[in-house]
CSV table of C-alpha atoms and ligand atoms in Angstrom, one decimal:
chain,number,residue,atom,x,y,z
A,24,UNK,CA,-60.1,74.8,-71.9
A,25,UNK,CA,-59.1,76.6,-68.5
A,26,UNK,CA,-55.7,76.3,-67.2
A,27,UNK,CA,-55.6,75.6,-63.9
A,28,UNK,CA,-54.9,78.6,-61.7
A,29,UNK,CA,-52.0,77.9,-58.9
A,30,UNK,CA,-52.2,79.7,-56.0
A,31,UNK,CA,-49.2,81.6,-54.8
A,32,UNK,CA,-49.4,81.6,-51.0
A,33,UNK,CA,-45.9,81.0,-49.9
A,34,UNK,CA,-44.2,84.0,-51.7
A,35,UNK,CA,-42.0,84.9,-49.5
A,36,UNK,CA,-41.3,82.2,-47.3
A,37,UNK,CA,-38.1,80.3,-47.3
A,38,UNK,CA,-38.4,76.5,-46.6
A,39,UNK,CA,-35.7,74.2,-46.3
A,40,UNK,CA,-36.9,70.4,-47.0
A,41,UNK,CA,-35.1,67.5,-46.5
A,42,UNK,CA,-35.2,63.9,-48.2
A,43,UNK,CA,-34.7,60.5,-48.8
A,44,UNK,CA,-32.2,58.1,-47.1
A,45,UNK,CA,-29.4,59.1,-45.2
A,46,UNK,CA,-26.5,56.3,-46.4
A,47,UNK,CA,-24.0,55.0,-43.7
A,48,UNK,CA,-20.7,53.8,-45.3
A,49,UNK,CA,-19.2,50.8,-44.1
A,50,UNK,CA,-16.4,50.8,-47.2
A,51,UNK,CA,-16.0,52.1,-50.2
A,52,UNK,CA,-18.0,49.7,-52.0
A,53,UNK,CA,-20.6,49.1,-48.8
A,54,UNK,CA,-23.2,50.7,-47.0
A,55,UNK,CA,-26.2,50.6,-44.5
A,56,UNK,CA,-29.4,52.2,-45.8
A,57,UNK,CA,-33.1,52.0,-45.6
A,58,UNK,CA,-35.8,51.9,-47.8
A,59,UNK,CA,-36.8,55.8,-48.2
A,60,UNK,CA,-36.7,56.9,-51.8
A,61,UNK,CA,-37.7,60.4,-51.3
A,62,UNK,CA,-41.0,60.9,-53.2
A,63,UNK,CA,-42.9,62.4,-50.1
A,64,UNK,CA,-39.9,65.1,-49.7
A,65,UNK,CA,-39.3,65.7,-53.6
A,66,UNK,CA,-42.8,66.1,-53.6
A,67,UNK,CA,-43.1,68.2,-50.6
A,68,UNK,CA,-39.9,70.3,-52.3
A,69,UNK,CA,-42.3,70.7,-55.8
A,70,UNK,CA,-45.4,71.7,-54.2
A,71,UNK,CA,-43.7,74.2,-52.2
A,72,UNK,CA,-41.9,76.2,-55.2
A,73,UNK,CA,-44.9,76.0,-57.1
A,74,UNK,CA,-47.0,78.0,-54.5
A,75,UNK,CA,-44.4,80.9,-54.9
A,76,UNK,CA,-41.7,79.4,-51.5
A,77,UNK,CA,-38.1,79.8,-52.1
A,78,UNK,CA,-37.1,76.6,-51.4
A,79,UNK,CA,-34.1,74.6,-50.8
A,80,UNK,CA,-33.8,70.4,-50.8
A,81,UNK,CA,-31.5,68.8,-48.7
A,82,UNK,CA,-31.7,65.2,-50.0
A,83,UNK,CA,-29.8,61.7,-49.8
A,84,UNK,CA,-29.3,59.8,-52.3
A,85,UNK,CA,-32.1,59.2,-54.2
A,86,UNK,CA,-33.1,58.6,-58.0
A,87,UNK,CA,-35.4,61.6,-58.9
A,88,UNK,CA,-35.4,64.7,-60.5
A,89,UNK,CA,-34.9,67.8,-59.2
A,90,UNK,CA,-38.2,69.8,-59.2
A,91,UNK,CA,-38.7,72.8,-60.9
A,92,UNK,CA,-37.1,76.3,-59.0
A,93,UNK,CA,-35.4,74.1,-56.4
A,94,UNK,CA,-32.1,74.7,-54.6
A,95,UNK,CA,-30.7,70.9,-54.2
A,96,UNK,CA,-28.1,70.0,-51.8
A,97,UNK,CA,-27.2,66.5,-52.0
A,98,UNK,CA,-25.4,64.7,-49.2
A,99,UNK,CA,-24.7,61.1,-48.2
A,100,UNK,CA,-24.5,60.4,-44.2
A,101,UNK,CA,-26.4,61.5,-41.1
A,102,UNK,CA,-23.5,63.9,-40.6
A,103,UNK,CA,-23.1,65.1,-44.3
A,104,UNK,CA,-26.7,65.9,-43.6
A,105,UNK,CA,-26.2,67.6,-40.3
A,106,UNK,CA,-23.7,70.2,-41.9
A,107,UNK,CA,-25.8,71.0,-44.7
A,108,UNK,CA,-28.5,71.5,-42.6
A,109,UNK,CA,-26.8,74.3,-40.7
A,110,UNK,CA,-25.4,75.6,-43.4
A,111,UNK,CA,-28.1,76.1,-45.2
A,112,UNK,CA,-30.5,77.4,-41.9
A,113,UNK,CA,-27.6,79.9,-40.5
A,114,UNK,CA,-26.1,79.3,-37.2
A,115,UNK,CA,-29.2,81.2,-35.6
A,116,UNK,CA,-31.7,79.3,-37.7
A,117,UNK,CA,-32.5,82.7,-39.3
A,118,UNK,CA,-32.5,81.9,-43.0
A,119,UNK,CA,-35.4,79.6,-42.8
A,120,UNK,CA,-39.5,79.8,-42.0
A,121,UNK,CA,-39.9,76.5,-41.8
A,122,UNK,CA,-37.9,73.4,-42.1
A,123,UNK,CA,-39.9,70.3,-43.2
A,124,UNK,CA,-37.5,67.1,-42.2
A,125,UNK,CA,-38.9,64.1,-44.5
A,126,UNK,CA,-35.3,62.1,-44.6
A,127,UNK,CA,-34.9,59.1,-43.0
A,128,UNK,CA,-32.0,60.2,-41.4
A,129,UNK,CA,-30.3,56.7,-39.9
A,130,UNK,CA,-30.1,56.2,-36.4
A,131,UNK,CA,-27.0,54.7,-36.4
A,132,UNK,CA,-23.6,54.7,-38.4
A,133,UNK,CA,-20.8,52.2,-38.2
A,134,UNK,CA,-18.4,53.3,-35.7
A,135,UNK,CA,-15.4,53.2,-38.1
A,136,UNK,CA,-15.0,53.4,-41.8
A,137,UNK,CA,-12.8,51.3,-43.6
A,138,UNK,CA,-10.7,53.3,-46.2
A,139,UNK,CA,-10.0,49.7,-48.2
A,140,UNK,CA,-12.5,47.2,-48.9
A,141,UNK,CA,-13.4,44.7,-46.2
A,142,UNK,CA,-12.4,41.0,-47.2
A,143,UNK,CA,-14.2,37.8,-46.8
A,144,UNK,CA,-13.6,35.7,-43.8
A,145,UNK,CA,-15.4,32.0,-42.8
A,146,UNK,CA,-15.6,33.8,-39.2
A,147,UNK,CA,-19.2,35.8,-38.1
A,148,UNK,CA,-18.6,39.6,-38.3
A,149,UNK,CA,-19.9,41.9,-35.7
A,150,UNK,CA,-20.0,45.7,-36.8
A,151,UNK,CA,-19.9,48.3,-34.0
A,152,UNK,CA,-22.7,51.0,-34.4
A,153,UNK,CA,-22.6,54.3,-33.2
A,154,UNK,CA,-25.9,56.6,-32.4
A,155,UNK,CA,-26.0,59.6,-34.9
A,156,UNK,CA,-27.0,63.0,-33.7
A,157,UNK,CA,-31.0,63.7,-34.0
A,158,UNK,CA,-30.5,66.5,-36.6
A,159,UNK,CA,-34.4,67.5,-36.2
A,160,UNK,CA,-34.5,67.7,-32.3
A,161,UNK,CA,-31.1,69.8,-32.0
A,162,UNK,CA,-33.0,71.9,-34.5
A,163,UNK,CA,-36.0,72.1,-32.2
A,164,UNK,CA,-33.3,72.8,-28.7
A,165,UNK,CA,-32.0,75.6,-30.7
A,166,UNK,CA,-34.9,77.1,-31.7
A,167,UNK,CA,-35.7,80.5,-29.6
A,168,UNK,CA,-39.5,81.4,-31.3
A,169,UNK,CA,-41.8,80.5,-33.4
A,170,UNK,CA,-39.8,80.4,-36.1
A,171,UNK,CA,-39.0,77.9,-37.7
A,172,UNK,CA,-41.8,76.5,-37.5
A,173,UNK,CA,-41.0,72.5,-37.2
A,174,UNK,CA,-42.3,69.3,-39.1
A,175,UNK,CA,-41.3,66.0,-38.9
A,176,UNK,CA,-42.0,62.9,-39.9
A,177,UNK,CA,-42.9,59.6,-38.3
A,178,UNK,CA,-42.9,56.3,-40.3
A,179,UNK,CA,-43.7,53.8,-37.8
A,180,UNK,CA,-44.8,49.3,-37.9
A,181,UNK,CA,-47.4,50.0,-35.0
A,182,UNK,CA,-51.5,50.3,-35.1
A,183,UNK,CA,-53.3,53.9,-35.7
A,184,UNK,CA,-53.0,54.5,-32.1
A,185,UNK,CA,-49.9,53.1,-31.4
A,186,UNK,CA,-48.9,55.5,-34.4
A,187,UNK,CA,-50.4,58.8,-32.8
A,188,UNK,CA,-48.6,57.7,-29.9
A,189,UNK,CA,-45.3,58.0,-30.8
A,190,UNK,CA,-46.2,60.7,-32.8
A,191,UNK,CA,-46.7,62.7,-29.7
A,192,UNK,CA,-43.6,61.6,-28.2
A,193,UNK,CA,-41.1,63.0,-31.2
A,194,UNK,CA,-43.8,66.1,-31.3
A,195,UNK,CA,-42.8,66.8,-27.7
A,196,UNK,CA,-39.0,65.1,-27.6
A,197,UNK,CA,-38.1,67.1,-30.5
A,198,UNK,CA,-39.8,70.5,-29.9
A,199,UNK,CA,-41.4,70.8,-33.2
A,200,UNK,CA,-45.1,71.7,-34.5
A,201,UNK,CA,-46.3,68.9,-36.3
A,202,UNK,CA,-45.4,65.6,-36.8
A,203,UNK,CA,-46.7,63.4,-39.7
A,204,UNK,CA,-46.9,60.1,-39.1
A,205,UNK,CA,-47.8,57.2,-41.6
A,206,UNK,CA,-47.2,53.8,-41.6
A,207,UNK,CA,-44.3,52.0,-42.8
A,208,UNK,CA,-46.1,49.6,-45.4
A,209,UNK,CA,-48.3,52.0,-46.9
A,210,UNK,CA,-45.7,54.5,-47.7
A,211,UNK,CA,-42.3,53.4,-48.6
A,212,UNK,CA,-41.6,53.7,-52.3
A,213,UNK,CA,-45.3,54.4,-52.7
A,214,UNK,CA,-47.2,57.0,-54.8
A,215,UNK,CA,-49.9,57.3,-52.2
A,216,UNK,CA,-50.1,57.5,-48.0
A,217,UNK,CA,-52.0,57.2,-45.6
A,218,UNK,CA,-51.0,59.7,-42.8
A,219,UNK,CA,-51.9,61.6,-39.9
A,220,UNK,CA,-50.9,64.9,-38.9
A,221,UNK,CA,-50.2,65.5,-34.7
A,222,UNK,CA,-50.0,68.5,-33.4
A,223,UNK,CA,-50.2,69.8,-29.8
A,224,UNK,CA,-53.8,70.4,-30.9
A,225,UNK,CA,-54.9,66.8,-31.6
A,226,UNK,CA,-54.5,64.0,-34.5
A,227,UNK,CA,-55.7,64.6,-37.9
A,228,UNK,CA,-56.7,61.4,-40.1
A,229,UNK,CA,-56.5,61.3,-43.6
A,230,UNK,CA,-57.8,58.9,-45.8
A,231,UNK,CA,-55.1,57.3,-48.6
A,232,UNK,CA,-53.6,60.3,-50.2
A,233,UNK,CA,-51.3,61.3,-53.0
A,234,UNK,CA,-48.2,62.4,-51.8
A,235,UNK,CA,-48.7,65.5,-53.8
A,236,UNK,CA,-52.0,66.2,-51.8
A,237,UNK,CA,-50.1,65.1,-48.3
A,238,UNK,CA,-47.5,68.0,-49.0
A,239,UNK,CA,-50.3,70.4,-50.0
A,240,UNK,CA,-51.8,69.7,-46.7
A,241,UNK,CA,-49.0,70.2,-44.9
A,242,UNK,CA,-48.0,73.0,-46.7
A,243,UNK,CA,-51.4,74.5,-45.3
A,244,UNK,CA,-50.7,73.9,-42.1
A,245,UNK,CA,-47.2,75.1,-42.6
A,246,UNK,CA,-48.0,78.7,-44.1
A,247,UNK,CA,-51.0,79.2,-41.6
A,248,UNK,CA,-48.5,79.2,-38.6
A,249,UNK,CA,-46.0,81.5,-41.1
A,250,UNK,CA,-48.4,84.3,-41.3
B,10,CTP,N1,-34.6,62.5,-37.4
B,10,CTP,C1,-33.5,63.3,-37.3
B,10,CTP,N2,-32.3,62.8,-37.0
B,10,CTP,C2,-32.2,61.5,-36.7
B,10,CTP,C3,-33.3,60.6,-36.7
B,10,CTP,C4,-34.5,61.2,-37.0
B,10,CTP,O1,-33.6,64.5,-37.6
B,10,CTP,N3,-31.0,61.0,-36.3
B,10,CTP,C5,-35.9,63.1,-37.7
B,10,CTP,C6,-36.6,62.5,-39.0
B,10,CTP,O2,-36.1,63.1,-40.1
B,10,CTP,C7,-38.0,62.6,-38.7
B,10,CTP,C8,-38.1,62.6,-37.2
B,10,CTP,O3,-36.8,62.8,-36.7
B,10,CTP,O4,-38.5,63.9,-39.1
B,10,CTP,C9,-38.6,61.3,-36.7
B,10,CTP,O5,-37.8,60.2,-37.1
B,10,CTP,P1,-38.0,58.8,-36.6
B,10,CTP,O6,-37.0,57.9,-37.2
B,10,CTP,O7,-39.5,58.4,-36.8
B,10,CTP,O8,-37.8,59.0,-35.0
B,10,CTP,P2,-36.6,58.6,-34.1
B,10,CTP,O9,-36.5,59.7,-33.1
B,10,CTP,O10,-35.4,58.3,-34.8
B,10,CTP,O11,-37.2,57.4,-33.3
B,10,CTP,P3,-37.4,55.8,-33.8
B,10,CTP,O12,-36.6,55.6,-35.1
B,10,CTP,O13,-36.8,55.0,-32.7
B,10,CTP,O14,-38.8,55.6,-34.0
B,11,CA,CA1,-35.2,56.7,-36.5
């Protein structure tokens, strides 16, 4: 039997991915989440080191195995994420070729934190969010060159078009290369997406894919704008 050959094409490049959920504590014992569970980044994160990247995970809490040759940093909130981010990019973005930013970072976090658990009460409770920083597009401000080169993602409710639109909106809004958009009920906690790929060059469609051949794809596009 042949063994399958795997190409080493990123050698050499550093990419910083990040994943899953960001987690908003309301408590100790309490929290605002979302449905992410990180396969697309984990998988993104595998892929990469396997081609020959150096590669480093920034990832929420999630339930999966750290791939193979991965650097994991895990965090909880938005902000937990933010500082890992720069950490792990350098203050001048210079330790990274490409940043890939699958994590559903929330939008919002509660606007205080209990330190004790919140008790019961017969009355309504309102809790006062605050917006979180937009780690990818203060990534994309700072951002002098061409490097790093930029992806985001895009999980969206809306139609195909209404899904490339918005697409173009974070591509420009954020600064970054590509965005990768895919709809919300064919990829959360999913093996397989459907996604399209926007770029200031146009929309590319893909049929249903695994997530393994979305990252490879991406990956492609990623390394042809590294060389
Ligand atoms: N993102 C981020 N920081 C945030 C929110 C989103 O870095 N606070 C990143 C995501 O990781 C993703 C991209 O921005 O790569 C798009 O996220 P998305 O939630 O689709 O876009 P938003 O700008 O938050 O817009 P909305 O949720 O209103 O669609
Ligand atoms: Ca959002």
């Amino acid at each position: 039997a042949l063994a399958a050959v795997e190409t080493r094409d990123l050698v050499g490049i550093r990419i910083v991915v990040t994943a899953g959920p960001t987690v908003e504590d309301l408590d100790p014992v309490r929290f605002l989440g979302n449905r992410s569970t990180g396969k697309m980044g984990f998988a993104i994160a595998e892929r990469a080191a396997s081609r020959g990247a150096s590669v480093t995970l920034v990832s929420g809490p999630v339930a999966l195995a750290t791939p193979r040759g991965v650097t994991r940093v895990d965090v909880r909130s938005a902000l937990a994420m933010k500082e890992a981010l720069w950490e792990v990019m350098g203050a001048d973005l210079g330790r990274a070729d490409a940043l890939i930013m699958s994590a559903a970072v929330a939008d919002y976090r509660p606007a205080e934190q209990s330190t004790t658990k919140r008790k019961r009460s017969a009355e309504p409770l309102e809790i006062k969010l605050v917006p979180n920083p937009d780690l990818l597009a203060e990534v994309g401000a700072a951002r002098t060159g061409a490097r790093p080169v930029l992806v985001g993602f895009a999980v969206e409710t809306a139609d195909d078009a209404g899904i490339v639109g918005y697409a173009r909106g974070k591509l420009q809004a954020k600064r970054v290369d590509m965005v990768v958009a895919n709809h919300a009920q064919d990829s959360f906690g999913r093996e397989d997406n459907r996604a399209t790929i926007v770029t200031s060059h146009g929309a590319e469609a893909f049929g249903v894919l695994s997530k393994r051949d979305l990252a490879d794809h991406i990956l492609d596009r990623v390394a042809q704008r590294c060389r």
